[in-house]
């Protein structure tokens, strides 16, 4: 039933959505305002970013170190910075990096941005918080925009993630990642286990198009 609904919505509304997102659009959520160019993932039309933000609404972020991997428009990073966190936002897309800079100014916050493919350009250090809204569909990306959606035919993004994550967290770090029922959850879980990480589902949201999950990532005991 859910797949049928997805098919109907995709064919009915996708052309309208594509046309709408062909221009830079302004979006506001939880007091944060972002300008989203066409080449950057829009946090308003998919629930993943909002679900992650809701997960940290009641967290005390003041003076915490905060890393957002693949930050896109930087909405999560701007929120964390507004709450007093020391924020680093990374993205593989230079257009996204420019967007984060601009949105930091709009929200009058300070965000350090790093152009990076996962951890490639990020020096090892431990963060109190790491938030990840990853690309999770299995296909090789062919453009900067594709990197927001596709993790590679064999999940190469997640291989890089779990290969490097230990260099950025300790036993007190809070690592949160959002996934959906349309991705290969078994593959991702197995990749995590091979690198001695456990994925614990702590939140589920069933939308019309997809079901999202928040996973807490921690080192296996």
mmCIF file of N, CA, C and O in Angstrom, residues 25-116:
data_model
loop_
_atom_site.group_PDB
_atom_site.id
_atom_site.type_symbol
_atom_site.label_atom_id
_atom_site.label_comp_id
_atom_site.label_asym_id
_atom_site.label_seq_id
_atom_site.Cartn_x
_atom_site.Cartn_y
_atom_site.Cartn_z
ATOM 1 N N UNK A 25 14.933 29.256 -2.818
ATOM 2 C CA UNK A 25 13.744 29.435 -1.999
ATOM 3 C C UNK A 25 14.134 29.683 -0.546
ATOM 4 O O UNK A 25 15.163 29.199 -0.073
ATOM 5 N N UNK A 26 13.300 30.429 0.156
ATOM 6 C CA UNK A 26 13.517 30.704 1.579
ATOM 7 C C UNK A 26 12.632 29.788 2.402
ATOM 8 O O UNK A 26 11.445 29.606 2.090
ATOM 9 N N UNK A 27 13.212 29.220 3.438
ATOM 10 C CA UNK A 27 12.486 28.275 4.291
ATOM 11 C C UNK A 27 12.785 28.593 5.752
ATOM 12 O O UNK A 27 13.916 28.937 6.108
ATOM 13 N N UNK A 28 11.766 28.479 6.597
ATOM 14 C CA UNK A 28 11.908 28.772 8.017
ATOM 15 C C UNK A 28 11.390 27.609 8.848
ATOM 16 O O UNK A 28 10.323 27.056 8.557
ATOM 17 N N UNK A 29 12.162 27.244 9.882
ATOM 18 C CA UNK A 29 11.740 26.162 10.777
ATOM 19 C C UNK A 29 12.374 26.366 12.143
ATOM 20 O O UNK A 29 13.589 26.570 12.239
ATOM 21 N N UNK A 30 11.555 26.343 13.192
ATOM 22 C CA UNK A 30 12.002 26.479 14.576
ATOM 23 C C UNK A 30 12.881 27.717 14.779
ATOM 24 O O UNK A 30 13.894 27.696 15.485
ATOM 25 N N UNK A 31 12.474 28.811 14.146
ATOM 26 C CA UNK A 31 13.174 30.075 14.331
ATOM 27 C C UNK A 31 14.414 30.256 13.472
ATOM 28 O O UNK A 31 15.091 31.282 13.567
ATOM 29 N N UNK A 32 14.730 29.277 12.619
ATOM 30 C CA UNK A 32 15.880 29.364 11.728
ATOM 31 C C UNK A 32 15.396 29.608 10.303
ATOM 32 O O UNK A 32 14.486 28.931 9.824
ATOM 33 N N UNK A 33 16.019 30.589 9.648
ATOM 34 C CA UNK A 33 15.663 30.931 8.273
ATOM 35 C C UNK A 33 16.832 30.574 7.365
ATOM 36 O O UNK A 33 17.980 30.967 7.634
ATOM 37 N N UNK A 34 16.550 29.822 6.307
ATOM 38 C CA UNK A 34 17.602 29.463 5.352
ATOM 39 C C UNK A 34 17.158 29.755 3.930
ATOM 40 O O UNK A 34 15.989 29.600 3.590
ATOM 41 N N UNK A 35 18.110 30.184 3.125
ATOM 42 C CA UNK A 35 17.910 30.289 1.684
ATOM 43 C C UNK A 35 18.496 29.035 1.048
ATOM 44 O O UNK A 35 19.642 28.677 1.321
ATOM 45 N N UNK A 36 17.707 28.374 0.229
ATOM 46 C CA UNK A 36 18.109 27.081 -0.329
ATOM 47 C C UNK A 36 18.186 27.187 -1.851
ATOM 48 O O UNK A 36 17.159 27.290 -2.523
ATOM 49 N N UNK A 37 19.396 27.166 -2.419
ATOM 50 C CA UNK A 37 19.520 27.198 -3.875
ATOM 51 C C UNK A 37 19.088 25.876 -4.506
ATOM 52 O O UNK A 37 18.995 24.852 -3.809
ATOM 53 N N UNK A 38 18.842 25.857 -5.805
ATOM 54 C CA UNK A 38 18.324 24.647 -6.464
ATOM 55 C C UNK A 38 19.233 23.428 -6.330
ATOM 56 O O UNK A 38 18.751 22.293 -6.330
ATOM 57 N N UNK A 39 20.533 23.646 -6.203
ATOM 58 C CA UNK A 39 21.470 22.522 -6.178
ATOM 59 C C UNK A 39 21.666 21.926 -4.780
ATOM 60 O O UNK A 39 22.470 21.012 -4.606
ATOM 61 N N UNK A 40 20.939 22.443 -3.801
ATOM 62 C CA UNK A 40 21.109 22.009 -2.404
ATOM 63 C C UNK A 40 19.825 21.359 -1.904
ATOM 64 O O UNK A 40 18.715 21.818 -2.206
ATOM 65 N N UNK A 41 19.982 20.288 -1.131
ATOM 66 C CA UNK A 41 18.842 19.571 -0.544
ATOM 67 C C UNK A 41 17.944 20.528 0.244
ATOM 68 O O UNK A 41 18.421 21.251 1.122
ATOM 69 N N UNK A 42 16.664 20.524 -0.072
ATOM 70 C CA UNK A 42 15.707 21.412 0.608
ATOM 71 C C UNK A 42 15.139 20.701 1.834
ATOM 72 O O UNK A 42 14.496 19.653 1.710
ATOM 73 N N UNK A 43 15.348 21.256 3.040
ATOM 74 C CA UNK A 43 14.910 20.577 4.255
ATOM 75 C C UNK A 43 13.411 20.630 4.516
ATOM 76 O O UNK A 43 12.910 19.956 5.418
ATOM 77 N N UNK A 44 12.692 21.411 3.716
ATOM 78 C CA UNK A 44 11.271 21.587 3.990
ATOM 79 C C UNK A 44 10.363 20.546 3.359
ATOM 80 O O UNK A 44 9.233 20.356 3.814
ATOM 81 N N UNK A 45 10.837 19.854 2.318
ATOM 82 C CA UNK A 45 9.967 18.948 1.582
ATOM 83 C C UNK A 45 10.170 17.480 1.941
ATOM 84 O O UNK A 45 9.508 16.600 1.395
ATOM 85 N N UNK A 46 11.100 17.240 2.829
ATOM 86 C CA UNK A 46 11.361 15.884 3.304
ATOM 87 C C UNK A 46 11.543 15.963 4.814
ATOM 88 O O UNK A 46 12.066 16.944 5.336
ATOM 89 N N UNK A 47 11.113 14.922 5.532
ATOM 90 C CA UNK A 47 11.013 15.043 6.976
ATOM 91 C C UNK A 47 12.319 14.759 7.716
ATOM 92 O O UNK A 47 12.416 14.994 8.914
ATOM 93 N N UNK A 48 13.339 14.284 7.014
ATOM 94 C CA UNK A 48 14.550 13.820 7.686
ATOM 95 C C UNK A 48 15.240 14.909 8.509
ATOM 96 O O UNK A 48 15.608 14.679 9.673
ATOM 97 N N UNK A 49 15.418 16.098 7.929
ATOM 98 C CA UNK A 49 16.096 17.174 8.654
ATOM 99 C C UNK A 49 15.291 17.609 9.866
ATOM 100 O O UNK A 49 15.837 17.804 10.962
ATOM 101 N N UNK A 50 13.989 17.744 9.686
ATOM 102 C CA UNK A 50 13.135 18.173 10.796
ATOM 103 C C UNK A 50 13.121 17.138 11.920
ATOM 104 O O UNK A 50 13.087 17.494 13.104
ATOM 105 N N UNK A 51 13.163 15.864 11.562
ATOM 106 C CA UNK A 51 13.173 14.817 12.580
ATOM 107 C C UNK A 51 14.461 14.875 13.396
ATOM 108 O O UNK A 51 14.434 14.730 14.625
ATOM 109 N N UNK A 52 15.583 15.097 12.736
ATOM 110 C CA UNK A 52 16.845 15.243 13.456
ATOM 111 C C UNK A 52 16.819 16.457 14.378
ATOM 112 O O UNK A 52 17.278 16.389 15.523
ATOM 113 N N UNK A 53 16.290 17.577 13.868
ATOM 114 C CA UNK A 53 16.243 18.778 14.691
ATOM 115 C C UNK A 53 15.360 18.569 15.915
ATOM 116 O O UNK A 53 15.719 18.979 17.031
ATOM 117 N N UNK A 54 14.229 17.928 15.732
ATOM 118 C CA UNK A 54 13.347 17.663 16.869
ATOM 119 C C UNK A 54 14.026 16.807 17.932
ATOM 120 O O UNK A 54 13.740 16.920 19.122
ATOM 121 N N UNK A 55 14.956 15.965 17.488
ATOM 122 C CA UNK A 55 15.643 15.071 18.413
ATOM 123 C C UNK A 55 16.567 15.832 19.355
ATOM 124 O O UNK A 55 16.872 15.355 20.453
ATOM 125 N N UNK A 56 17.012 17.019 18.945
ATOM 126 C CA UNK A 56 17.925 17.790 19.795
ATOM 127 C C UNK A 56 17.278 19.039 20.395
ATOM 128 O O UNK A 56 17.956 19.840 21.034
ATOM 129 N N UNK A 57 15.968 19.177 20.231
ATOM 130 C CA UNK A 57 15.284 20.372 20.718
ATOM 131 C C UNK A 57 15.490 20.608 22.212
ATOM 132 O O UNK A 57 15.647 21.743 22.664
ATOM 133 N N UNK A 58 15.484 19.544 22.984
ATOM 134 C CA UNK A 58 15.591 19.681 24.437
ATOM 135 C C UNK A 58 16.996 19.417 24.968
ATOM 136 O O UNK A 58 17.193 19.279 26.175
ATOM 137 N N UNK A 59 17.962 19.338 24.058
ATOM 138 C CA UNK A 59 19.346 19.123 24.475
ATOM 139 C C UNK A 59 19.975 20.463 24.876
ATOM 140 O O UNK A 59 19.686 21.503 24.289
ATOM 141 N N UNK A 60 20.848 20.416 25.858
ATOM 142 C CA UNK A 60 21.625 21.599 26.232
ATOM 143 C C UNK A 60 22.862 21.663 25.347
ATOM 144 O O UNK A 60 23.843 20.960 25.581
ATOM 145 N N UNK A 61 22.821 22.484 24.324
ATOM 146 C CA UNK A 61 23.906 22.560 23.348
ATOM 147 C C UNK A 61 24.923 23.650 23.669
ATOM 148 O O UNK A 61 25.938 23.769 22.974
ATOM 149 N N UNK A 62 24.675 24.418 24.704
ATOM 150 C CA UNK A 62 25.560 25.528 25.037
ATOM 151 C C UNK A 62 26.987 25.035 25.304
ATOM 152 O O UNK A 62 27.208 24.135 26.116
ATOM 153 N N UNK A 63 27.942 25.630 24.573
ATOM 154 C CA UNK A 63 29.367 25.327 24.708
ATOM 155 C C UNK A 63 29.714 23.871 24.332
ATOM 156 O O UNK A 63 30.782 23.388 24.698
ATOM 157 N N UNK A 64 28.828 23.209 23.612
ATOM 158 C CA UNK A 64 29.117 21.862 23.123
ATOM 159 C C UNK A 64 29.750 21.951 21.733
ATOM 160 O O UNK A 64 29.476 22.878 20.965
ATOM 161 N N UNK A 65 30.591 20.984 21.429
ATOM 162 C CA UNK A 65 31.144 20.907 20.070
ATOM 163 C C UNK A 65 30.202 20.078 19.209
ATOM 164 O O UNK A 65 29.752 19.011 19.611
ATOM 165 N N UNK A 66 29.910 20.585 18.021
ATOM 166 C CA UNK A 66 28.815 20.049 17.208
ATOM 167 C C UNK A 66 29.292 19.916 15.765
ATOM 168 O O UNK A 66 29.753 20.882 15.161
ATOM 169 N N UNK A 67 29.189 18.716 15.222
ATOM 170 C CA UNK A 67 29.561 18.461 13.827
ATOM 171 C C UNK A 67 28.337 18.007 13.046
ATOM 172 O O UNK A 67 27.662 17.057 13.439
ATOM 173 N N UNK A 68 28.059 18.698 11.935
ATOM 174 C CA UNK A 68 27.019 18.232 11.016
ATOM 175 C C UNK A 68 27.690 17.795 9.720
ATOM 176 O O UNK A 68 28.291 18.606 9.011
ATOM 177 N N UNK A 69 27.596 16.505 9.426
ATOM 178 C CA UNK A 69 28.170 15.958 8.198
ATOM 179 C C UNK A 69 27.166 16.086 7.055
ATOM 180 O O UNK A 69 26.007 15.693 7.194
ATOM 181 N N UNK A 70 27.614 16.631 5.921
ATOM 182 C CA UNK A 70 26.702 16.808 4.795
ATOM 183 C C UNK A 70 25.597 17.786 5.142
ATOM 184 O O UNK A 70 24.413 17.456 5.073
ATOM 185 N N UNK A 71 25.976 18.999 5.503
ATOM 186 C CA UNK A 71 25.038 19.941 6.127
ATOM 187 C C UNK A 71 24.037 20.565 5.163
ATOM 188 O O UNK A 71 23.025 21.111 5.606
ATOM 189 N N UNK A 72 24.294 20.531 3.865
ATOM 190 C CA UNK A 72 23.322 21.092 2.917
ATOM 191 C C UNK A 72 23.115 22.574 3.106
ATOM 192 O O UNK A 72 24.028 23.383 2.944
ATOM 193 N N UNK A 73 21.916 22.968 3.482
ATOM 194 C CA UNK A 73 21.596 24.381 3.712
ATOM 195 C C UNK A 73 22.124 24.880 5.051
ATOM 196 O O UNK A 73 22.185 26.090 5.284
ATOM 197 N N UNK A 74 22.481 23.945 5.948
ATOM 198 C CA UNK A 74 22.993 24.336 7.259
ATOM 199 C C UNK A 74 21.932 24.629 8.295
ATOM 200 O O UNK A 74 22.220 25.232 9.333
ATOM 201 N N UNK A 75 20.700 24.186 8.073
ATOM 202 C CA UNK A 75 19.630 24.475 9.026
ATOM 203 C C UNK A 75 19.942 23.913 10.419
ATOM 204 O O UNK A 75 19.811 24.616 11.423
ATOM 205 N N UNK A 76 20.375 22.660 10.488
ATOM 206 C CA UNK A 76 20.696 22.062 11.777
ATOM 207 C C UNK A 76 21.865 22.771 12.438
ATOM 208 O O UNK A 76 21.865 23.017 13.654
ATOM 209 N N UNK A 77 22.866 23.102 11.648
ATOM 210 C CA UNK A 77 24.034 23.791 12.180
ATOM 211 C C UNK A 77 23.674 25.170 12.714
ATOM 212 O O UNK A 77 24.156 25.577 13.783
ATOM 213 N N UNK A 78 22.832 25.890 11.986
ATOM 214 C CA UNK A 78 22.413 27.220 12.438
ATOM 215 C C UNK A 78 21.624 27.127 13.736
ATOM 216 O O UNK A 78 21.789 27.958 14.641
ATOM 217 N N UNK A 79 20.780 26.105 13.848
ATOM 218 C CA UNK A 79 20.019 25.918 15.087
ATOM 219 C C UNK A 79 20.957 25.647 16.260
ATOM 220 O O UNK A 79 20.821 26.243 17.343
ATOM 221 N N UNK A 80 21.914 24.741 16.065
ATOM 222 C CA UNK A 80 22.854 24.404 17.135
ATOM 223 C C UNK A 80 23.678 25.620 17.547
ATOM 224 O O UNK A 80 23.909 25.861 18.737
ATOM 225 N N UNK A 81 24.124 26.399 16.549
ATOM 226 C CA UNK A 81 24.904 27.600 16.845
ATOM 227 C C UNK A 81 24.067 28.623 17.614
ATOM 228 O O UNK A 81 24.554 29.296 18.527
ATOM 229 N N UNK A 82 22.789 28.706 17.254
ATOM 230 C CA UNK A 82 21.883 29.628 17.931
ATOM 231 C C UNK A 82 21.727 29.240 19.412
ATOM 232 O O UNK A 82 21.516 30.097 20.269
ATOM 233 N N UNK A 83 21.862 27.959 19.694
ATOM 234 C CA UNK A 83 21.743 27.454 21.057
ATOM 235 C C UNK A 83 23.082 27.462 21.797
ATOM 236 O O UNK A 83 23.176 26.944 22.910
ATOM 237 N N UNK A 84 24.110 28.030 21.170
ATOM 238 C CA UNK A 84 25.372 28.218 21.868
ATOM 239 C C UNK A 84 26.438 27.181 21.602
ATOM 240 O O UNK A 84 27.492 27.177 22.255
ATOM 241 N N UNK A 85 26.218 26.292 20.622
ATOM 242 C CA UNK A 85 27.213 25.269 20.314
ATOM 243 C C UNK A 85 28.329 25.845 19.433
ATOM 244 O O UNK A 85 28.142 26.844 18.733
ATOM 245 N N UNK A 86 29.499 25.203 19.513
ATOM 246 C CA UNK A 86 30.602 25.506 18.612
ATOM 247 C C UNK A 86 30.469 24.551 17.423
ATOM 248 O O UNK A 86 30.689 23.345 17.558
ATOM 249 N N UNK A 87 30.122 25.091 16.267
ATOM 250 C CA UNK A 87 29.637 24.264 15.161
ATOM 251 C C UNK A 87 30.618 24.194 13.999
ATOM 252 O O UNK A 87 31.153 25.214 13.548
ATOM 253 N N UNK A 88 30.826 22.973 13.502
ATOM 254 C CA UNK A 88 31.504 22.738 12.231
ATOM 255 C C UNK A 88 30.509 22.039 11.311
ATOM 256 O O UNK A 88 29.893 21.041 11.693
ATOM 257 N N UNK A 89 30.348 22.585 10.110
ATOM 258 C CA UNK A 89 29.456 21.998 9.102
ATOM 259 C C UNK A 89 30.274 21.623 7.883
ATOM 260 O O UNK A 89 31.041 22.438 7.368
ATOM 261 N N UNK A 90 30.124 20.391 7.420
ATOM 262 C CA UNK A 90 30.849 19.950 6.231
ATOM 263 C C UNK A 90 29.874 19.621 5.108
ATOM 264 O O UNK A 90 28.709 19.310 5.347
ATOM 265 N N UNK A 91 30.387 19.676 3.897
ATOM 266 C CA UNK A 91 29.619 19.201 2.744
ATOM 267 C C UNK A 91 30.588 18.988 1.593
ATOM 268 O O UNK A 91 31.634 19.654 1.516
ATOM 269 N N UNK A 92 30.254 18.071 0.714
ATOM 270 C CA UNK A 92 31.088 17.797 -0.456
ATOM 271 C C UNK A 92 30.844 18.809 -1.576
ATOM 272 O O UNK A 92 31.641 18.943 -2.491
ATOM 273 N N UNK A 93 29.736 19.556 -1.466
ATOM 274 C CA UNK A 93 29.339 20.504 -2.502
ATOM 275 C C UNK A 93 29.790 21.928 -2.155
ATOM 276 O O UNK A 93 29.408 22.466 -1.111
ATOM 277 N N UNK A 94 30.557 22.586 -3.029
ATOM 278 C CA UNK A 94 30.925 23.977 -2.778
ATOM 279 C C UNK A 94 29.713 24.907 -2.777
ATOM 280 O O UNK A 94 29.723 25.936 -2.100
ATOM 281 N N UNK A 95 28.678 24.543 -3.502
ATOM 282 C CA UNK A 95 27.456 25.357 -3.507
ATOM 283 C C UNK A 95 26.787 25.284 -2.130
ATOM 284 O O UNK A 95 26.300 26.291 -1.609
ATOM 285 N N UNK A 96 26.780 24.099 -1.530
ATOM 286 C CA UNK A 96 26.226 23.957 -0.185
ATOM 287 C C UNK A 96 27.048 24.742 0.828
ATOM 288 O O UNK A 96 26.488 25.389 1.729
ATOM 289 N N UNK A 97 28.365 24.706 0.700
ATOM 290 C CA UNK A 97 29.231 25.459 1.613
ATOM 291 C C UNK A 97 28.920 26.952 1.533
ATOM 292 O O UNK A 97 28.812 27.642 2.557
ATOM 293 N N UNK A 98 28.750 27.467 0.326
ATOM 294 C CA UNK A 98 28.374 28.872 0.154
ATOM 295 C C UNK A 98 27.010 29.155 0.788
ATOM 296 O O UNK A 98 26.810 30.200 1.415
ATOM 297 N N UNK A 99 26.091 28.209 0.645
ATOM 298 C CA UNK A 99 24.762 28.361 1.228
ATOM 299 C C UNK A 99 24.827 28.415 2.752
ATOM 300 O O UNK A 99 24.150 29.229 3.392
ATOM 301 N N UNK A 100 25.653 27.566 3.345
ATOM 302 C CA UNK A 100 25.794 27.557 4.804
ATOM 303 C C UNK A 100 26.365 28.885 5.293
ATOM 304 O O UNK A 100 25.901 29.446 6.295
ATOM 305 N N UNK A 101 27.379 29.400 4.594
ATOM 306 C CA UNK A 101 27.951 30.707 4.939
ATOM 307 C C UNK A 101 26.869 31.786 4.930
ATOM 308 O O UNK A 101 26.747 32.586 5.870
ATOM 309 N N UNK A 102 26.090 31.801 3.861
ATOM 310 C CA UNK A 102 25.053 32.814 3.717
ATOM 311 C C UNK A 102 23.999 32.676 4.807
ATOM 312 O O UNK A 102 23.560 33.668 5.414
ATOM 313 N N UNK A 103 23.603 31.446 5.098
ATOM 314 C CA UNK A 103 22.560 31.235 6.098
ATOM 315 C C UNK A 103 23.055 31.488 7.514
ATOM 316 O O UNK A 103 22.269 31.872 8.393
ATOM 317 N N UNK A 104 24.343 31.308 7.747
ATOM 318 C CA UNK A 104 24.909 31.688 9.045
ATOM 319 C C UNK A 104 24.760 33.193 9.253
ATOM 320 O O UNK A 104 24.406 33.652 10.342
ATOM 321 N N UNK A 105 25.018 33.953 8.182
ATOM 322 C CA UNK A 105 24.847 35.397 8.271
ATOM 323 C C UNK A 105 23.405 35.808 8.491
ATOM 324 O O UNK A 105 23.121 36.707 9.297
ATOM 325 N N UNK A 106 22.484 35.157 7.786
ATOM 326 C CA UNK A 106 21.065 35.474 7.940
ATOM 327 C C UNK A 106 20.616 35.271 9.389
ATOM 328 O O UNK A 106 19.850 36.066 9.945
ATOM 329 N N UNK A 107 21.119 34.207 10.014
ATOM 330 C CA UNK A 107 20.706 33.877 11.380
ATOM 331 C C UNK A 107 21.630 34.448 12.452
ATOM 332 O O UNK A 107 21.440 34.192 13.639
ATOM 333 N N UNK A 108 22.628 35.220 12.008
ATOM 334 C CA UNK A 108 23.568 35.907 12.909
ATOM 335 C C UNK A 108 24.246 34.922 13.862
ATOM 336 O O UNK A 108 24.262 35.111 15.084
ATOM 337 N N UNK A 109 24.782 33.843 13.281
ATOM 338 C CA UNK A 109 25.505 32.851 14.069
ATOM 339 C C UNK A 109 26.854 32.569 13.399
ATOM 340 O O UNK A 109 27.059 32.902 12.232
ATOM 341 N N UNK A 110 27.740 31.939 14.147
ATOM 342 C CA UNK A 110 29.051 31.583 13.619
ATOM 343 C C UNK A 110 29.108 30.082 13.370
ATOM 344 O O UNK A 110 28.865 29.281 14.275
ATOM 345 N N UNK A 111 29.424 29.701 12.146
ATOM 346 C CA UNK A 111 29.570 28.296 11.752
ATOM 347 C C UNK A 111 30.867 28.147 10.969
ATOM 348 O O UNK A 111 31.098 28.879 10.003
ATOM 349 N N UNK A 112 31.702 27.228 11.376
ATOM 350 C CA UNK A 112 32.904 26.901 10.616
ATOM 351 C C UNK A 112 32.530 25.891 9.537
ATOM 352 O O UNK A 112 31.935 24.847 9.844
ATOM 353 N N UNK A 113 32.842 26.184 8.299
ATOM 354 C CA UNK A 113 32.487 25.286 7.198
ATOM 355 C C UNK A 113 33.747 24.656 6.610
ATOM 356 O O UNK A 113 34.795 25.302 6.517
ATOM 357 N N UNK A 114 33.617 23.398 6.224
ATOM 358 C CA UNK A 114 34.737 22.669 5.622
ATOM 359 C C UNK A 114 34.221 21.888 4.422
ATOM 360 O O UNK A 114 33.290 21.089 4.550
ATOM 361 N N UNK A 115 34.809 22.138 3.261
ATOM 362 C CA UNK A 115 34.481 21.375 2.064
ATOM 363 C C UNK A 115 35.141 20.006 2.194
ATOM 364 O O UNK A 115 36.373 19.895 2.209
ATOM 365 N N UNK A 116 34.331 18.964 2.318
ATOM 366 C CA UNK A 116 34.904 17.655 2.641
ATOM 367 C C UNK A 116 34.000 16.523 2.176
ATOM 368 O O UNK A 116 32.774 16.608 2.282
#
